[in-house]
Structure formats: C-alpha cells, structure tokens
Coordinates of C-alpha atoms in Angstrom, one line a residue:
M17 CA 87.6 202.7 76.1
G18 CA 87.2 205.8 74.0
Q19 CA 84.3 204.7 71.8
I20 CA 80.7 204.8 73.1
T21 CA 78.0 202.2 72.3
L22 CA 74.7 203.1 73.9
T23 CA 71.0 203.4 73.0
M24 CA 68.5 205.4 75.2
K25 CA 65.3 207.0 74.3
D26 CA 63.5 209.9 76.0
K27 CA 65.5 209.7 79.2
P28 CA 66.6 212.6 81.4
L29 CA 70.0 213.9 80.5
K30 CA 71.4 213.1 83.9
K31 CA 70.4 209.5 83.6
V32 CA 72.1 209.3 80.1
I33 CA 75.3 210.8 81.6
K34 CA 75.4 208.2 84.4
Q35 CA 74.9 205.4 81.8
I36 CA 77.8 206.7 79.7
E37 CA 79.9 206.6 82.9
K38 CA 78.9 202.9 83.4
V39 CA 79.8 201.8 79.8
S40 CA 83.0 203.9 79.5
E41 CA 85.9 205.3 81.4
Y42 CA 84.6 208.9 81.1
R43 CA 83.7 210.7 84.3
F44 CA 81.4 213.8 84.2
F45 CA 81.7 216.8 86.5
Y46 CA 78.9 219.3 86.8
N47 CA 76.8 221.4 89.2
E48 CA 73.5 219.7 90.2
E49 CA 71.7 222.9 89.2
L50 CA 72.8 222.5 85.6
A51 CA 69.7 223.9 83.7
N52 CA 68.8 220.9 81.4
L53 CA 69.8 218.0 83.6
N54 CA 66.3 216.6 83.7
K55 CA 65.4 217.4 80.1
P56 CA 64.5 214.2 78.1
V57 CA 67.1 213.3 75.4
S58 CA 67.7 210.3 73.1
L59 CA 70.9 208.8 72.1
E60 CA 71.8 206.2 69.4
A61 CA 75.5 205.6 69.5
Q62 CA 77.4 202.7 67.9
N63 CA 81.2 202.9 68.5
S64 CA 80.8 206.7 68.5
S65 CA 83.5 209.2 69.7
I66 CA 82.8 211.1 72.9
E67 CA 82.9 214.3 70.9
K68 CA 80.0 213.1 68.6
V69 CA 78.0 211.9 71.6
L70 CA 78.4 215.2 73.4
K71 CA 77.5 217.2 70.3
D72 CA 74.4 215.1 69.8
L73 CA 73.2 215.5 73.5
S74 CA 74.0 219.3 73.7
S75 CA 71.9 219.9 70.5
Q76 CA 68.9 218.4 72.4
A77 CA 69.6 219.9 75.9
P78 CA 71.9 222.8 75.5
F79 CA 75.1 222.8 77.6
S80 CA 78.7 223.5 77.1
Y81 CA 81.4 220.9 77.7
L82 CA 85.2 220.7 78.2
I83 CA 87.0 217.4 77.6
K84 CA 90.0 217.2 79.8
P85 CA 92.8 214.6 80.2
N86 CA 92.2 211.3 82.0
F87 CA 88.7 210.9 80.5
Q88 CA 87.3 213.9 82.5
I89 CA 84.4 215.9 81.1
V90 CA 83.3 219.2 82.7
L91 CA 79.7 220.4 81.9
S92 CA 78.5 224.0 82.3
D93 CA 75.6 226.3 81.5
D94 CA 77.9 229.0 80.4
L95 CA 78.0 228.6 76.6
P96 CA 81.1 230.3 75.2
S97 CA 80.4 233.1 72.8
Q98 CA 81.2 232.3 69.2
Q99 CA 82.9 235.7 69.0
T100 CA 85.3 235.0 71.8
K101 CA 88.8 234.5 70.5
L102 CA 90.8 231.6 72.1
Q103 CA 94.6 231.2 72.1
S104 CA 97.3 229.2 73.7
I105 CA 99.4 230.6 76.5
T106 CA 102.9 229.5 77.5
G107 CA 105.0 231.0 80.2
R108 CA 107.3 230.8 83.2
V109 CA 106.7 231.5 86.9
V110 CA 109.6 232.8 88.9
D111 CA 110.3 234.5 92.2
T112 CA 112.0 237.9 92.6
A113 CA 115.4 236.3 92.3
D114 CA 114.4 234.7 89.0
N115 CA 114.3 231.2 90.5
P116 CA 111.6 229.0 89.1
I117 CA 108.6 228.3 91.3
I118 CA 107.7 224.6 91.0
G119 CA 104.1 223.5 91.4
A120 CA 102.5 227.0 91.2
N121 CA 98.8 226.9 90.2
V122 CA 98.0 228.7 87.0
L123 CA 94.3 229.0 86.4
V124 CA 92.0 230.9 84.0
K125 CA 90.0 232.8 86.6
G126 CA 86.4 231.7 86.9
T127 CA 87.0 228.4 85.1
T128 CA 88.4 224.9 85.7
N129 CA 91.0 225.3 83.0
G130 CA 94.3 225.3 84.9
V131 CA 97.7 223.6 85.2
I132 CA 100.7 223.6 87.6
T133 CA 104.2 224.6 86.7
D134 CA 106.9 222.0 86.0
I135 CA 110.4 221.7 87.6
D136 CA 111.6 224.7 85.5
G137 CA 108.6 226.9 86.4
N138 CA 107.1 226.5 82.9
F139 CA 103.5 226.0 82.0
S140 CA 101.2 225.8 79.0
L141 CA 97.5 226.4 78.7
E142 CA 95.2 225.7 75.7
K143 CA 92.0 227.5 74.7
V144 CA 92.4 230.6 76.8
P145 CA 89.8 233.3 76.0
V146 CA 91.3 236.7 75.1
Q147 CA 90.6 239.4 77.8
S148 CA 90.2 236.7 80.5
Q149 CA 92.5 236.7 83.6
L150 CA 95.2 234.3 84.5
Q151 CA 95.4 233.7 88.3
V152 CA 98.7 232.4 89.7
S153 CA 99.1 231.2 93.3
Y154 CA 101.5 229.4 95.5
I155 CA 101.8 228.9 99.2
G156 CA 103.9 231.6 100.8
Y157 CA 103.5 234.0 97.8
E158 CA 101.0 236.7 97.0
T159 CA 98.4 235.6 94.4
K160 CA 99.0 237.4 91.1
E161 CA 96.5 238.1 88.2
L162 CA 97.5 238.8 84.6
A163 CA 95.2 239.9 81.8
V164 CA 95.3 237.8 78.6
V165 CA 96.1 240.0 75.6
S166 CA 95.4 239.1 72.0
G167 CA 98.6 237.9 70.3
K168 CA 100.7 237.8 73.5
T169 CA 101.2 234.0 73.9
N170 CA 104.3 233.9 76.0
V171 CA 104.5 235.5 79.5
K172 CA 106.8 235.7 82.4
I173 CA 105.2 236.0 85.8
I174 CA 107.2 237.2 88.8
M175 CA 105.7 236.4 92.2
A176 CA 106.6 238.2 95.5
E177 CA 106.7 236.5 98.9
N178 CA 103.8 237.3 101.3
T179 CA 105.5 239.6 103.8
K180 CA 102.6 239.3 106.2
L181 CA 103.2 235.6 106.5
L182 CA 107.0 236.1 107.1
N183 CA 106.3 238.6 109.9
E184 CA 103.8 236.3 111.6
V185 CA 104.8 235.1 115.1
V186 CA 104.6 231.3 115.7
V187 CA 105.2 229.1 118.7
T188 CA 108.0 226.6 118.0
G189 CA 108.3 224.8 121.4
F190 CA 108.2 225.2 125.1
G191 CA 106.4 228.6 124.7
L192 CA 109.2 230.1 122.5
A193 CA 107.7 232.5 119.9
Q194 CA 109.6 233.6 116.8
K195 CA 109.0 235.3 113.5
K196 CA 108.6 233.1 110.5
A197 CA 111.2 235.1 108.6
T198 CA 113.9 233.9 111.2
L199 CA 113.0 230.2 110.9
T200 CA 114.5 227.6 108.5
G201 CA 112.2 224.6 109.4
A202 CA 108.8 223.9 107.7
I203 CA 106.2 225.6 110.0
A204 CA 102.6 226.6 109.4
S205 CA 100.3 228.5 111.7
V206 CA 96.6 229.1 112.0
G207 CA 95.1 232.0 114.0
A208 CA 92.0 232.3 116.1
D209 CA 90.0 234.1 113.4
D210 CA 90.6 231.3 110.9
I211 CA 89.7 228.6 113.3
S212 CA 86.6 230.3 114.7
R213 CA 85.1 230.8 111.2
S214 CA 85.1 227.0 110.6
S215 CA 81.7 225.2 110.5
A216 CA 83.4 221.9 111.6
V217 CA 82.2 219.9 114.5
N218 CA 85.6 219.3 116.1
T219 CA 89.0 220.9 116.3
S220 CA 90.7 218.5 113.8
G221 CA 88.0 219.3 111.3
A222 CA 88.5 223.1 111.8
L223 CA 92.1 222.7 110.4
V224 CA 90.9 221.0 107.1
G225 CA 92.1 223.0 104.1
K226 CA 94.0 225.6 106.1
V227 CA 97.4 223.9 106.2
A228 CA 99.2 222.4 103.3
G229 CA 100.3 218.8 103.9
L230 CA 97.9 218.3 106.8
N231 CA 95.5 215.4 106.2
Y232 CA 92.3 214.6 108.1
R233 CA 90.7 211.2 108.4
S234 CA 87.7 209.9 110.3
A235 CA 87.2 206.3 111.1
D236 CA 83.4 206.5 110.5
S237 CA 80.7 209.2 110.4
R238 CA 79.7 208.8 114.1
P239 CA 79.5 212.2 115.8
G240 CA 82.2 212.5 118.4
N241 CA 84.2 209.6 117.1
A242 CA 88.0 209.5 116.9
T243 CA 89.7 211.3 114.1
T244 CA 93.2 211.2 112.7
L245 CA 95.5 214.1 111.6
Q246 CA 98.6 213.3 109.7
I247 CA 101.4 215.7 108.6
R248 CA 102.6 214.7 105.1
N249 CA 101.2 211.2 105.6
M250 CA 103.9 210.4 108.1
G251 CA 101.8 209.0 110.9
T252 CA 100.3 210.6 114.0
P253 CA 102.0 213.8 115.1
L254 CA 102.7 214.8 118.7
F255 CA 100.2 217.2 120.2
V256 CA 101.3 219.8 122.7
I257 CA 98.6 221.8 124.5
D258 CA 99.7 224.9 126.4
G259 CA 103.2 223.3 126.8
V260 CA 101.9 219.9 127.9
Q261 CA 102.4 216.8 125.7
S262 CA 98.9 215.4 124.9
D263 CA 97.0 213.2 122.4
E264 CA 94.6 213.8 119.6
G265 CA 91.6 212.8 121.8
Q266 CA 92.4 215.6 124.2
F267 CA 93.1 218.0 121.3
N268 CA 89.5 217.3 119.9
N269 CA 88.1 217.9 123.4
I270 CA 89.1 221.5 123.1
D271 CA 86.4 223.8 121.8
F272 CA 88.1 225.5 118.9
N273 CA 86.6 228.9 120.0
D274 CA 89.0 228.6 123.0
I275 CA 92.1 228.4 120.8
E276 CA 94.3 231.4 120.3
S277 CA 96.7 229.9 117.8
I278 CA 98.0 226.6 116.3
S279 CA 101.5 226.1 115.1
I280 CA 102.4 223.0 113.0
L281 CA 106.0 221.8 112.9
K282 CA 106.2 219.6 109.8
D283 CA 109.7 218.3 109.4
A284 CA 112.2 216.3 111.4
A285 CA 113.7 219.4 112.9
S286 CA 111.0 219.3 115.6
A287 CA 112.7 216.2 117.0
A288 CA 115.5 218.5 118.2
I289 CA 113.0 220.0 120.6
Y290 CA 110.7 217.1 121.6
G291 CA 112.7 214.0 120.8
S292 CA 111.7 210.9 118.9
R293 CA 108.0 211.3 119.7
A294 CA 108.1 214.3 117.3
S295 CA 109.3 212.3 114.3
N296 CA 105.9 212.7 112.6
G297 CA 105.7 216.4 113.3
V298 CA 104.2 218.4 116.1
I299 CA 101.0 220.4 116.5
L300 CA 101.2 223.0 119.2
I301 CA 98.0 224.5 120.6
T302 CA 97.9 227.7 122.6
T303 CA 94.5 228.4 124.3
K304 CA 93.1 231.8 125.1
T305 CA 94.1 233.6 128.3
G306 CA 92.8 236.7 130.1
E307 CA 93.7 240.3 129.1
N308 CA 94.2 243.5 130.9
T309 CA 90.9 245.2 130.4
N310 CA 91.3 247.6 133.4
G311 CA 89.0 245.5 135.5
K312 CA 86.2 245.2 133.0
I313 CA 84.7 241.9 132.1
E314 CA 84.1 241.1 128.4
L315 CA 81.2 238.8 127.7
E316 CA 81.1 237.0 124.3
Y317 CA 78.5 234.6 122.9
S318 CA 79.0 232.6 119.7
G319 CA 76.6 230.0 118.3
S320 CA 75.7 228.2 115.2
V321 CA 72.8 225.9 114.0
G322 CA 73.1 223.9 110.8
W323 CA 72.0 220.8 109.1
N324 CA 74.1 217.9 107.7
G325 CA 73.1 215.6 104.9
A326 CA 74.7 213.1 102.4
T327 CA 75.8 215.0 99.3
K328 CA 76.4 212.3 96.7
L329 CA 75.4 208.7 97.0
P330 CA 75.7 205.8 94.6
E331 CA 72.4 204.7 93.1
L332 CA 70.8 201.6 94.6
V333 CA 68.5 199.1 93.0
S334 CA 65.5 199.8 95.1
N335 CA 62.9 198.0 92.9
T336 CA 62.8 194.4 94.1
A337 CA 61.6 193.0 90.8
D338 CA 64.5 194.6 89.0
Y339 CA 66.8 193.3 91.7
M340 CA 65.6 189.7 91.2
D341 CA 66.1 190.1 87.4
L342 CA 69.7 191.2 88.0
C343 CA 70.3 188.3 90.4
N344 CA 69.1 185.8 87.8
Q345 CA 71.3 187.5 85.2
V346 CA 74.4 187.1 87.5
A347 CA 73.4 183.4 88.1
R348 CA 73.2 182.7 84.3
N349 CA 76.5 184.4 83.7
S350 CA 78.0 182.2 86.4
Q351 CA 76.4 179.1 84.8
R352 CA 74.3 178.5 87.9
G353 CA 70.6 178.1 88.3
E354 CA 68.3 181.1 88.5
L355 CA 67.2 182.2 92.0
Y356 CA 63.7 183.5 91.1
R357 CA 61.0 182.3 88.8
D358 CA 59.6 184.8 86.2
D359 CA 56.1 184.5 87.5
F360 CA 57.2 185.4 91.0
I361 CA 59.1 188.4 89.7
N362 CA 56.0 189.6 87.7
L363 CA 53.8 189.0 90.7
W364 CA 56.1 191.2 92.9
R365 CA 56.2 193.9 90.2
E366 CA 52.4 194.2 90.2
Q367 CA 51.6 193.6 93.9
S368 CA 54.2 196.1 95.1
K369 CA 52.0 198.8 93.7
V370 CA 49.1 197.9 96.1
D371 CA 50.7 196.2 99.1
P372 CA 54.2 197.6 100.0
I373 CA 54.3 195.6 103.3
K374 CA 54.1 192.2 101.7
Y375 CA 55.9 193.2 98.5
P376 CA 58.3 196.0 99.5
N377 CA 60.7 198.1 97.3
T378 CA 63.0 199.5 99.9
D379 CA 65.5 202.3 99.2
W380 CA 68.0 201.7 102.0
W381 CA 69.6 205.1 101.7
D382 CA 66.2 206.7 102.6
V383 CA 65.8 204.3 105.5
L384 CA 69.3 204.8 107.1
L385 CA 70.2 208.4 106.4
N386 CA 68.7 211.5 107.9
T387 CA 69.2 215.2 107.5
N388 CA 70.5 215.9 111.0
M389 CA 70.8 219.1 113.0
V390 CA 74.1 220.3 114.5
Q391 CA 74.1 223.1 117.0
T392 CA 76.9 224.7 119.0
H393 CA 76.7 227.4 121.7
Q394 CA 79.5 229.0 123.6
I395 CA 79.7 231.7 126.3
S396 CA 83.1 233.2 127.4
L397 CA 84.2 235.7 129.9
R398 CA 87.5 237.5 129.6
G399 CA 89.1 240.3 131.7
G400 CA 91.7 241.4 134.2
N401 CA 94.0 244.1 135.3
N402 CA 97.8 244.6 135.6
K403 CA 98.0 241.9 138.3
V404 CA 95.3 239.2 137.5
S405 CA 93.7 238.1 134.2
S406 CA 91.3 235.3 133.5
Y407 CA 89.5 233.6 130.6
T408 CA 86.5 231.3 131.2
S409 CA 84.3 229.6 128.7
V410 CA 81.4 227.1 128.5
N411 CA 80.6 225.3 125.3
F412 CA 77.7 223.0 124.4
Q413 CA 77.4 221.0 121.2
N414 CA 74.6 218.7 120.0
N415 CA 74.8 216.6 116.8
D416 CA 71.8 214.4 116.0
G417 CA 73.9 212.1 113.7
L418 CA 73.2 211.1 110.1
M419 CA 71.8 207.8 111.2
N420 CA 69.3 206.9 113.9
N421 CA 70.7 206.1 117.4
T422 CA 74.1 207.9 116.7
S423 CA 73.6 211.3 118.4
Y424 CA 76.4 213.0 120.3
K425 CA 76.2 215.7 123.0
V426 CA 79.2 217.3 124.7
V427 CA 79.8 220.1 127.2
N428 CA 83.3 221.7 127.6
L429 CA 84.4 224.0 130.4
R430 CA 87.7 225.9 130.5
T431 CA 89.3 228.5 132.7
N432 CA 92.8 230.0 132.4
T433 CA 94.0 232.4 135.1
D434 CA 97.3 234.2 135.4
F435 CA 98.7 236.1 138.5
I436 CA 101.6 238.5 138.1
V437 CA 103.3 238.4 141.5
N438 CA 106.2 240.8 140.7
D439 CA 108.5 241.7 137.9
W440 CA 110.2 238.3 137.8
L441 CA 107.5 235.9 138.8
K442 CA 104.2 234.9 137.2
V443 CA 102.0 232.0 138.3
G444 CA 98.8 230.6 136.9
V445 CA 96.4 227.7 136.7
N446 CA 94.7 226.2 133.6
V447 CA 91.7 223.9 134.2
S448 CA 89.4 222.2 131.6
G449 CA 86.7 219.6 131.8
M450 CA 84.6 217.7 129.3
L451 CA 81.5 215.5 129.3
G452 CA 80.5 213.7 126.1
V453 CA 77.6 211.3 125.6
N454 CA 77.2 209.1 122.5
D455 CA 74.2 206.9 121.5
A456 CA 75.1 203.3 121.1
G457 CA 74.1 202.7 117.5
N458 CA 76.2 200.2 115.6
I459 CA 77.2 202.1 112.5
N460 CA 79.8 199.7 111.3
G461 CA 77.5 196.7 111.6
A462 CA 74.7 198.6 109.7
L463 CA 77.0 199.4 106.8
E464 CA 78.4 195.9 106.6
W465 CA 74.8 194.5 106.4
F466 CA 73.9 197.3 104.0
Y467 CA 76.2 195.9 101.3
S468 CA 74.6 192.4 101.5
T469 CA 70.9 193.1 102.0
T470 CA 67.9 193.2 99.6
P471 CA 65.3 195.8 98.7
G472 CA 62.7 193.0 99.2
M473 CA 62.6 193.7 103.0
V474 CA 60.5 195.8 105.3
P475 CA 63.0 197.7 107.5
R476 CA 60.5 198.2 110.3
H477 CA 56.7 197.5 110.3
P478 CA 54.5 200.5 111.3
D479 CA 53.7 198.4 114.5
G480 CA 57.4 198.4 115.4
R481 CA 58.4 194.9 114.3
Y482 CA 61.6 194.5 112.3
G483 CA 61.5 192.8 108.9
T484 CA 63.7 190.2 107.2
G485 CA 64.1 189.2 103.5
Q486 CA 60.8 188.3 101.9
T487 CA 61.9 187.0 98.5
G488 CA 62.4 183.5 99.7
T489 CA 66.2 183.3 99.6
G490 CA 66.9 183.5 103.3
D491 CA 68.2 187.1 103.4
K492 CA 68.2 188.2 107.0
N493 CA 70.5 191.2 107.0
N494 CA 68.3 194.2 108.1
P495 CA 70.7 197.2 108.5
L496 CA 68.1 199.2 110.5
W497 CA 67.7 196.3 113.0
I498 CA 71.4 196.1 113.7
L499 CA 71.7 199.9 113.9
E500 CA 69.1 200.1 116.6
A501 CA 69.7 196.8 118.4
L502 CA 72.2 198.4 120.8
Q503 CA 70.4 200.8 123.2
G504 CA 72.1 202.9 125.8
E505 CA 74.9 205.5 126.2
K506 CA 78.7 205.8 126.0
N507 CA 80.0 208.4 128.4
K508 CA 83.4 210.2 128.2
R509 CA 84.6 212.4 131.0
R510 CA 87.9 214.3 131.2
F511 CA 89.4 216.7 133.6
T512 CA 92.8 218.3 133.1
G513 CA 94.6 220.8 135.4
K514 CA 97.9 222.6 135.2
V515 CA 99.6 224.8 137.7
F516 CA 102.6 226.7 136.5
A517 CA 105.2 229.3 137.4
V518 CA 107.3 231.4 135.1
L519 CA 110.5 232.9 136.6
T520 CA 112.6 235.6 134.8
P521 CA 115.5 236.2 137.2
M522 CA 117.5 238.0 134.6
K523 CA 117.1 239.2 131.0
G524 CA 117.3 236.4 128.5
L525 CA 116.8 233.7 131.1
V526 CA 113.3 232.2 131.6
I527 CA 112.5 229.3 133.9
N528 CA 109.3 227.4 133.5
A529 CA 108.0 225.0 136.2
S530 CA 104.6 223.2 136.0
Y531 CA 102.6 220.3 137.4
F532 CA 100.0 218.7 135.2
R533 CA 97.2 216.2 135.9
D534 CA 94.9 214.4 133.3
L535 CA 92.0 212.3 134.5
Y536 CA 89.9 210.4 132.0
N537 CA 86.9 208.1 132.5
Y538 CA 85.0 206.0 129.9
K539 CA 81.7 204.4 130.9
E540 CA 79.1 202.6 128.9
N541 CA 75.7 201.0 129.8
I542 CA 74.3 199.2 126.7
V543 CA 71.5 196.7 126.2
D544 CA 71.5 194.4 123.2
T545 CA 67.8 194.2 122.5
D546 CA 68.1 191.5 119.7
S547 CA 64.4 191.9 118.6
P548 CA 62.9 189.1 116.5
R549 CA 62.5 189.7 112.7
W550 CA 59.5 188.9 110.5
D551 CA 58.7 187.9 107.0
F552 CA 55.5 190.0 106.5
R553 CA 54.7 188.4 103.1
L554 CA 54.3 185.0 104.8
D555 CA 53.3 186.5 108.2
Q556 CA 56.0 184.4 109.9
Q557 CA 58.5 185.2 112.6
I558 CA 61.9 184.2 111.2
T559 CA 64.3 184.9 114.0
T560 CA 63.3 184.3 117.6
G561 CA 65.4 187.0 119.3
R562 CA 66.6 186.6 122.9
Q563 CA 66.6 188.3 126.2
G564 CA 68.4 191.6 126.2
I565 CA 72.1 191.3 127.1
I566 CA 73.4 194.2 129.3
T567 CA 77.0 195.4 128.9
N568 CA 78.6 197.6 131.4
M569 CA 82.1 199.1 131.1
D570 CA 83.9 201.5 133.3
S571 CA 87.6 202.4 132.7
N572 CA 89.8 205.1 134.1
S573 CA 93.2 206.6 133.3
D574 CA 95.3 209.0 135.2
R575 CA 98.6 210.7 134.2

C-alpha cells in the first residue's frame, strides 16, 4: 500500500509517524533524540505518495529522510547540504588472487546507505556524496576504506586477509592447539579480553555479536533462566569445558571473567573428534590457570554496576473509556451487540479524573516493568613458580529483574591448580562451585494474562488488596496478581571437580588421564498465596482465594 490517506491536526511528529505506520506498510527508523519528534504538525493526505507526505511534514518540523527498499524510511537531523554532489558508484570487491568476495559489506561511512556484494563480488550504490568514504568489510579480511572522487563511478577494491587472525592459536579438541592458518575447518575463537569487556549477565550473552553464525536465544527475560546457543541454526552444540564434555547450563555457570579462551568448531568436521554429539558444532572453553610469577601473588578485582530497562514497547490503550469504545467498535464490526453503554463510558471518562481507584486507567507496562539494577563483583588470585601455579576466583552477581519477584543472585567459586612433578609429568586439580537463588515470580503467567486484561482494573490497592476488572464484563486477569502469587525461592547448587595427569614420555607423544565429577542439586520451596481479588468500584470481593499451597521440590544429579 504505497498511497497514504490520513488526517491529523496539531499532533506531535512522533505520533503522526506511528499513525502512518498503522495505515500503511512503511516502517520508520530514527533516533529517539531526533530534534523535532515532539513538534506539533498537521497532515491532510488523500491517496498521497510517501514522498509528498514526508515533504509536507519536513517543512513543518525539519528533518532529513531516506526512502529505502522494502518500505523502510530512515529519518535524521543531518540535513544534506544543497551544495553536496551526489553520484552513483559501482564496483567489484576481490581478494589478492582476484577472486570475488561474496557478501562483503559496502557502506558509505557514517550513514545507513550500504549494500552487500553479489555472487560475482559486484555492488552498486546510489546517492553517494562526493568526498565521502566507502567502508568495505568482510569476516577474515582487513576492513578497507576508499575515498569517493568526483567523476570516478567504477572502482575495484582489493581486500587482504587479516594475518593476525590467521596466526591466532585456537583449541580444536582434547587440548590440541593449532594456528588458524593450518586449519581447513570452520573455526572461530574469542579471547579473554573480548569476553571480559562484555556487559552481559551470563557467558552465553558475552558471545553475542562476536562470532558469525552463532545465535543466542532466551526462553524469557527471567534473570538466571536457561539460554540457548545455536551454531548456524543447527541445534544445540556440544560444550567442552577444560576437556570435559558438559552442557549449556554448566557453561553459563562459569563466570566469563574466568575464561581464557573460547573456540567454536562450526562444521561437521568436529564430529571426527567428538563423534555424533558434535553434529551441531562444538564450543570449547578453556578457563584461566596459574602462571609463574616467581612466587608473587597477583590480586585482581573487577566489578560493574548497571541498570536494565525496556527499550521499545508497543503502545497500549491505557485509557479505559477509549478501550471500551474500541471494544464496542469490534463488536459492531462482528455484528454483535455492544458491550458498554455510552453513558457508562462517559461516566468513566469523567470520574477517572477524580477517583482513579473506582475508575482506573491502568498502563500495564508501568505496573509490570521496572528499571532494575545489575551488579557483578569478582576477586581473583593468580600466581606460582616453576613447580606450582594456581588461579582462584570468587564472583557475585545480583540482578533485580525487570519484573517484581524475579530477582536472581549467584555466587561462583573456581580454583585451578597445576603441579609440575618432573619433565614428563604434570598433575592438577580443577574445582568449581555455584549457588544460585531465583525468586519464584510467574513471568509466563503474567505475560499470558497481560494480553487478555483490561486497563479498567486496579493492579493492587494501596492497602495491599489485588484488583479485578471493574467494567462489568467479568475480566479477572490481573497480571500483577499472578506475577506475585508464588512466593519463595528456587535454589541451584553445582559442584564440579577434575583431577588430571599429563604424561609426555617422549617428544610428540602426550597422554592425558583424568577423573571428573559433577554434582547438581535443584531445590524449591514455594507458597501459592492465591490472594482474593476485589472490584473496588462496587467494593466487592470477586474471588475468594484459598489457603496457601506449599510446593517443595528437591532433585539431584551425579555424573
């Protein structure tokens, strides 16, 4: 739907943009700090083109715009100079052997104007300012920049491989380390510096955006909840931590400040090392160990404090009178009887201004979501000599959760110690422990009820009583009630230990022997409070509630 029909008068530009998105297929992309977003504008469009609509709006609240394929429109404060000359650029991206590079990113630096190269390495860009810079990048190659010269409309860009990446040492399996340049499989690696700079709350999140083809998913927003990593969307990979086959839960129990390196084997070649379990790829984690510091102990502290909040939320109808009007409109369109009388709607519209308890207008986003604090603190000790080396760390993390009753606290302890007995024998022990505590809040239940509730409900009265629907249609779904109905804790405890020996009886022959133990305990003590809910407009208790039901669970695993 390329034509726009819309009439709005003296409304903020941001609201007009959102309304255009509702009545058309166009989608706008802009920074929330765009200068004139809240400036009042008017629009009278009858089957008008998007170009005419944007020209009309930008004349009232100045902004620049770029119409892109697939009905995408980019807004910006940076108005292009009328003196700037624009031209089209075509070209080809190749490597040093003149082979085409497929899928390279070609971007006008500092803008969103960019394309990727086709199967022959060719590209074409429109409206490129003269004297701007073309930025070309591709994984495994050094990023290249090229100045746009007036009149030069066809270019050939030669990209060189990143030699630093080729000389990088990666772990491929069973402790074997090789240079990337000697490998033929698809392998990526992430070092300790890249991981420790992350602001993520778990180890899986610390890898986001650092490895091509690695996807991260979370079941819900509960802190400490299970996450899923997938390599090339092929399913769950095999996790190997310090040579021991593990799972993603154990992987996320590692404090990412304790990680020395991560190697990711992406293709089926990894099955030659680990068998069928590696058909979806392998993620190998090497944790930090001690160093020869001539007997000195190195003490290191790292910590962070930050705040999380929802960044972009769909708009809700939080005015109950408007909500009832819309419900009546849906009923009429469905040839059913209206749910609410006009006089009741008008009464609510007026009385909500003076009595928000009897006539509430609830914005459920404001009720359910918080700006939560996340803090992490870690202390580590590292040292050793030419015979003994050790690394020990303690980590504490506290995440208050975006919703009430969803906080998560976890403490991690790790110690890795190596003993060099003689020239051909090294022994060691790796020990780690974790204690995590989750609040019992029912996030999934709250979100399910959120989609079928009403703004005409008091989430919780100042005296502590929970509300129910007050518009007379029997709505009882109070998302805050179900979020806070379960009270208690879910506790996770894990202990892992590994004792190993490395024998080198002759040059080129290495024998590894190890014994591993993993103990896991999950325990929850939860009370379902099931508090009664009230209609405060009628001053009536609608649900009776029941005696709190206590749930206890205690499970163990040992491998």
